[in-house]
XYZ file of C-alpha atoms in Angstrom:
308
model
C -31.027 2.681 77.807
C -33.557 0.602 76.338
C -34.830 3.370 73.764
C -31.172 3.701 72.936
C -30.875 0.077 72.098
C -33.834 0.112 69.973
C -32.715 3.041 67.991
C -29.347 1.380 67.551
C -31.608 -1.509 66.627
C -33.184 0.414 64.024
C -30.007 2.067 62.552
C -28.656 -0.906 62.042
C -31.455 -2.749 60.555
C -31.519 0.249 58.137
C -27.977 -0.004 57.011
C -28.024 -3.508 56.996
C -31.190 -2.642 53.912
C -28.960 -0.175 52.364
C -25.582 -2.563 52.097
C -28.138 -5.139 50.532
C -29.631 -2.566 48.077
C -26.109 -1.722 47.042
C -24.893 -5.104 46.663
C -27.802 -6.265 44.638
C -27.099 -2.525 42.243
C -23.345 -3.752 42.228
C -24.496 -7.068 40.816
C -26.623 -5.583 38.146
C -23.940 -3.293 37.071
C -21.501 -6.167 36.487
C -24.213 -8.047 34.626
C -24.768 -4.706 32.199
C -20.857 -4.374 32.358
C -20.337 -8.027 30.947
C -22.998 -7.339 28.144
C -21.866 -4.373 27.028
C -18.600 -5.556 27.212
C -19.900 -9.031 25.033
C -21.895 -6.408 22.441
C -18.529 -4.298 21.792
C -16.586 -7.700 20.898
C -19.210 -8.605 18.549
C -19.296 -5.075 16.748
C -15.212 -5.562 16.905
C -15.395 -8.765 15.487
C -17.725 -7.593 13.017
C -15.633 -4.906 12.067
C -12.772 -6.621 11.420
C -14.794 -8.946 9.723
C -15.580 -6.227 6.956
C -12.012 -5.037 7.146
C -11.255 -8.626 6.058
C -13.617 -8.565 3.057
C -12.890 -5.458 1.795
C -8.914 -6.396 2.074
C -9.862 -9.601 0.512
C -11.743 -7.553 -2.391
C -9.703 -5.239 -3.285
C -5.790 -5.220 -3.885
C -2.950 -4.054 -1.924
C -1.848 -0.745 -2.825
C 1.564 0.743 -2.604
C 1.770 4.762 -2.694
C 4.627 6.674 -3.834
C 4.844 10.347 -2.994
C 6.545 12.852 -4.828
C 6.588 16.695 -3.899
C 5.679 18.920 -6.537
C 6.171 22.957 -6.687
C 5.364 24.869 -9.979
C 4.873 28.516 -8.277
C 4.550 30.111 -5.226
C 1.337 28.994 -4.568
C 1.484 25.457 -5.095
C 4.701 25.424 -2.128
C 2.029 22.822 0.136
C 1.034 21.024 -2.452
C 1.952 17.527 -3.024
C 1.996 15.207 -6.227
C 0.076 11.322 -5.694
C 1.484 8.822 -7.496
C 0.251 5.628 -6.414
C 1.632 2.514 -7.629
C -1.288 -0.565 -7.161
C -0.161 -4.346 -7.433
C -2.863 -6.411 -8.347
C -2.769 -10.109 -7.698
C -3.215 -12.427 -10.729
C -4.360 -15.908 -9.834
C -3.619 -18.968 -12.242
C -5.253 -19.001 -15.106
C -6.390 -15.487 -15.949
C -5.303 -12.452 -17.914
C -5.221 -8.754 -17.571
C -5.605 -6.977 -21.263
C -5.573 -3.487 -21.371
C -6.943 -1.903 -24.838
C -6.318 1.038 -26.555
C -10.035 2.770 -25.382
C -12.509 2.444 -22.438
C -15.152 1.368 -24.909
C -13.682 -1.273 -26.082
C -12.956 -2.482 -22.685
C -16.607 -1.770 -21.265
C -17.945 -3.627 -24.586
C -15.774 -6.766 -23.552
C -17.005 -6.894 -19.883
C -20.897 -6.124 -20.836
C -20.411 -9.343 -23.267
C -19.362 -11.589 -19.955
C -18.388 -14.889 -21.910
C -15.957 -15.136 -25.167
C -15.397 -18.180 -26.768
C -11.884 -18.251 -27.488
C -10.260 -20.278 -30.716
C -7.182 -21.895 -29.732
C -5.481 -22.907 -32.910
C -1.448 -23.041 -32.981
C 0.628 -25.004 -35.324
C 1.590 -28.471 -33.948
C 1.427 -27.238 -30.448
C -2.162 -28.949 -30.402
C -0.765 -31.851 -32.241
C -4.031 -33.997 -33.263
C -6.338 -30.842 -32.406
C -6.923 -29.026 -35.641
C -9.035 -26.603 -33.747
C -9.972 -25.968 -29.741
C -12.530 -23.702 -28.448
C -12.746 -22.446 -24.867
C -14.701 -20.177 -22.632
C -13.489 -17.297 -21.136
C -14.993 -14.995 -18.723
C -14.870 -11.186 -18.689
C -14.922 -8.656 -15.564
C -13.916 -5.744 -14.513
C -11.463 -4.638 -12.827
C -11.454 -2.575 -9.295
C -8.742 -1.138 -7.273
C -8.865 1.750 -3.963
C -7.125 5.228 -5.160
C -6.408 7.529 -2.291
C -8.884 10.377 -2.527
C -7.405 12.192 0.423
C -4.484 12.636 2.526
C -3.006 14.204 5.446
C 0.413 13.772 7.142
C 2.738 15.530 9.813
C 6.141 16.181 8.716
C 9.221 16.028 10.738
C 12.638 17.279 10.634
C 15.270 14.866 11.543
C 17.871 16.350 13.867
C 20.835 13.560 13.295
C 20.261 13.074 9.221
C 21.315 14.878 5.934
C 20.453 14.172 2.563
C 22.969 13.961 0.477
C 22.217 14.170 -3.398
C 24.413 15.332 -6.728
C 26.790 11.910 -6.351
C 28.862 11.510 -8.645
C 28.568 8.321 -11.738
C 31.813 6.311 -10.146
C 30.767 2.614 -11.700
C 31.022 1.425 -8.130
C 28.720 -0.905 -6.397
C 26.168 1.188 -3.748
C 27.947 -0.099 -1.055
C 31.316 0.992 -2.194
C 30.170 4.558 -2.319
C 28.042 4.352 1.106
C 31.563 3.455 2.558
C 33.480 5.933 1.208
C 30.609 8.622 2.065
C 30.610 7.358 5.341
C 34.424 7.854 5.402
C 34.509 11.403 4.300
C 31.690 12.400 6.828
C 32.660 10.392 9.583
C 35.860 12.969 9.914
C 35.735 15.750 12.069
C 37.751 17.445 10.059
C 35.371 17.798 6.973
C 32.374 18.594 9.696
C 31.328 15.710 10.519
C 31.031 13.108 13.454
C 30.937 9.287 13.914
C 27.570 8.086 11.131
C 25.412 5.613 12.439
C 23.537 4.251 9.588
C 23.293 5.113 6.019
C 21.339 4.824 3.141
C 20.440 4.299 -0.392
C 16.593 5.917 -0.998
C 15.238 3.972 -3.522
C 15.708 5.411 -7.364
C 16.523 8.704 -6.092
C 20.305 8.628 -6.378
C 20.209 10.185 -2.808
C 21.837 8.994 0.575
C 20.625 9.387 3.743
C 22.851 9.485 6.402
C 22.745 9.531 10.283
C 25.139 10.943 12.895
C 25.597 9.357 16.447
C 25.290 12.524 17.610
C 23.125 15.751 17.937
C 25.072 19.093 16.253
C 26.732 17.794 13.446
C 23.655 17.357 11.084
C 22.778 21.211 11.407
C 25.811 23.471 10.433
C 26.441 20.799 7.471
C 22.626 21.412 6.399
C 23.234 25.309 6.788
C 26.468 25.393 4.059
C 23.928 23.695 1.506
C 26.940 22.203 -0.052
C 30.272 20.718 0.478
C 33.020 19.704 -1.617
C 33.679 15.680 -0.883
C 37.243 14.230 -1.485
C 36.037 10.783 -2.565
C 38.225 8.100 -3.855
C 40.613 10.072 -6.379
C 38.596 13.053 -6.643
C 37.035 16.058 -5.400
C 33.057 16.329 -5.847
C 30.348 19.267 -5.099
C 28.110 17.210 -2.781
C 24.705 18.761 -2.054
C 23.461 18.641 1.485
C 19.496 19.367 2.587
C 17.484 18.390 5.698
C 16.248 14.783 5.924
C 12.203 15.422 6.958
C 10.263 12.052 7.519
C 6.692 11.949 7.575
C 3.826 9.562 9.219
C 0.129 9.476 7.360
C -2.417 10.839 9.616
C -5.505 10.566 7.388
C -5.745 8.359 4.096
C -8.757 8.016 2.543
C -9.380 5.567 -0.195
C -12.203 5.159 -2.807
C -12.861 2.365 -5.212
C -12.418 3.117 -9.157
C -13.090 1.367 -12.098
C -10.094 0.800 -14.889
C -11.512 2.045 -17.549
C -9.597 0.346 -20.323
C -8.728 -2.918 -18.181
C -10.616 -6.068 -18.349
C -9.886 -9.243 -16.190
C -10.014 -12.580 -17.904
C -10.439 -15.390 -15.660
C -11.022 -19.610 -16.549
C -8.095 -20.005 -19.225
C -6.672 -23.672 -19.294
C -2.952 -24.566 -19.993
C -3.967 -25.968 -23.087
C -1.032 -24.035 -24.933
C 2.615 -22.719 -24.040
C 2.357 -19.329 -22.101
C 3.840 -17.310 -25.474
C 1.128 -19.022 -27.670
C -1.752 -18.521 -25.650
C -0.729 -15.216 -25.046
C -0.443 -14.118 -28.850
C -4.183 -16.208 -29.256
C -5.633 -14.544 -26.724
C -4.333 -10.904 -28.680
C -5.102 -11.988 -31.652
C -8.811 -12.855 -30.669
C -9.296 -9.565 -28.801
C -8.167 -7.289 -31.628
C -10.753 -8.540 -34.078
C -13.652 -6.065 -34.447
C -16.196 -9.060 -35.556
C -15.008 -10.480 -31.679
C -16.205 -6.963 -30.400
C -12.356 -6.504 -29.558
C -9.873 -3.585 -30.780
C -6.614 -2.640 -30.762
C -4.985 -3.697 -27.463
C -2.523 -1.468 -25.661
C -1.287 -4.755 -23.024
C -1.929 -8.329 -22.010
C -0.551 -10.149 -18.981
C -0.849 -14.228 -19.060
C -0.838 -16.085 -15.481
C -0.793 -19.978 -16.534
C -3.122 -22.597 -13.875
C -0.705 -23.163 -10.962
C 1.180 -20.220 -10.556
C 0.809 -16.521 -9.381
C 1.125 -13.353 -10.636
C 1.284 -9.670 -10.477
C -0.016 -6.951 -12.528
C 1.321 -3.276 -11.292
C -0.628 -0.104 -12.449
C 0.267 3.425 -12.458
C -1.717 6.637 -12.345
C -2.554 6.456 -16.163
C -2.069 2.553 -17.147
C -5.569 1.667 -17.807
């Protein structure tokens, strides 16, 4: 019994080692756990960090996509559009010439002294010089793209309206009336819609099976109001970006004025500032566009796929 008792000893001393060992490993892990932990927040914080600069950097941009199909093989092929609003603080211009290099030959100069000199508007001032600075302007084009499409089960399009010279809500009711009628196919809507510069309407059923044999006729003839219209019908598809990637680019016939005073009326320092940047002796040309933000306020500046 006794050389039980010291074997039992002996286990249990050795268990007793190997609880310890794992406690003290358990300990350690927690401590490598909490630092990896406080190394991933600081590569987060980082991150977003960046994310801030380059949002604060660069403008917001706002995309609009159209589909384009010339020919059979172009059918997955989509058209990019993208419409970028660039703030304007107070005090700065946007002028857009007529070509790059006379753009690139403004910006490479850096500094124009600008003659202000406008009727009475200066009053005792026969003549007011002031700097200007010149930069260029940088905004994020998508340079790829990939999206999922979806086809909605409750929602037609509806497009060919007719030109009634009512308000958009008149004809969403009345559309809503003519669909929401068994009768004429249809079923009780639960939302509708004007898309934006389309002159289409989308609208959604309440229900499942009412969308889908109106799709499959293509076209229906609406009573609306007085009269009897050909009303087109197509699926509704709805899409979600899975990819976007953007990349910065240069405007090449854009430059960005910045330190203007209020020393004259917007419309006056506005025609100056033309007038100064279409001389050739200024190193200017002809100029295609100008946008004027006066100190104190906000602007701004939309450009399209070809503006400058």
């Amino acid at each position: 019994s006794q050389e039980l008792c010291r074997v039992l000893e002996q286990d249990h001393a050795k268990l007793q080692m190997d609880k310890e060992a794992v406690e003290r490993r358990t300990q350690e892990l927690r401590k490598e756990g909490k630092l990896l932990n406080k190394n991933l927040e600081q590569q987060m914080s980082l991150n977003r960090d960046e994310e801030r600069s380059c949002q604060v950097a660069l403008p917001e941009k706002k995309m609009v996509f159209k589909g384009l199909v010339t020919n059979k093989e172009d059918t997955n092929k989509l058209m990019l559009a993208p419409l970028i609003r660039y703030p304007l603080p107070g005090g700065s211009a946007l002028i857009t010439f007529e070509k790059a290099e006379v753009a690139q030959r403004i910006i490479e100069m850096k500094e124009h002294v600008v003659e202000l000199s406008y009727g009475e508007e200066l009053e005792e001032l026969d003549r007011c010089r002031v700097r200007v600075q010149a930069a260029p302007v940088d905004v994020l084009l998508p340079s790829a793209l990939e999206f999922s499409l979806t086809r909605s089960r409750r929602s037609i399009l509806v497009s060919d309206l007719p030109s009634l010279g009512i308000p958009h809500e008149a004809l969403l009711d009345k559309l809503e009336l003519f669909f929401s009628k068994t009768k004429n196919g249809g079923g009780e809507v639960e939302s509708r819609e004007f898309l934006d510069n389309s002159g289409q309407v989308v609208l959604t059923f309440a229900q499942d099976g009412v969308a889908e044999p109106l799709i499959g006729k293509g076209h229906i003839q609406a009573l609306i109001g007085k009269g009897k219209y050909k009303l087109k019908i197509s699926p509704c598809m709805s899409g979600d970006i899975t990819n976007l990637q953007l990349q910065p680019c240069r405007c090449p016939r854009t430059v960005l004025l910045s330190g203007i005073p209020a020393v004259l009326g917007e419309e006056p320092l506005r025609d100056t500032l033309e007038i100064h940047f279409q001389k050739d002796s200024r190193g200017g040309g002809e100029v295609d566009a100008l946008a004027y933000v006066p100190a104190g306020r906000w602007g701004v500046a939309v450009f399209t796929e070809d503006a400058g």
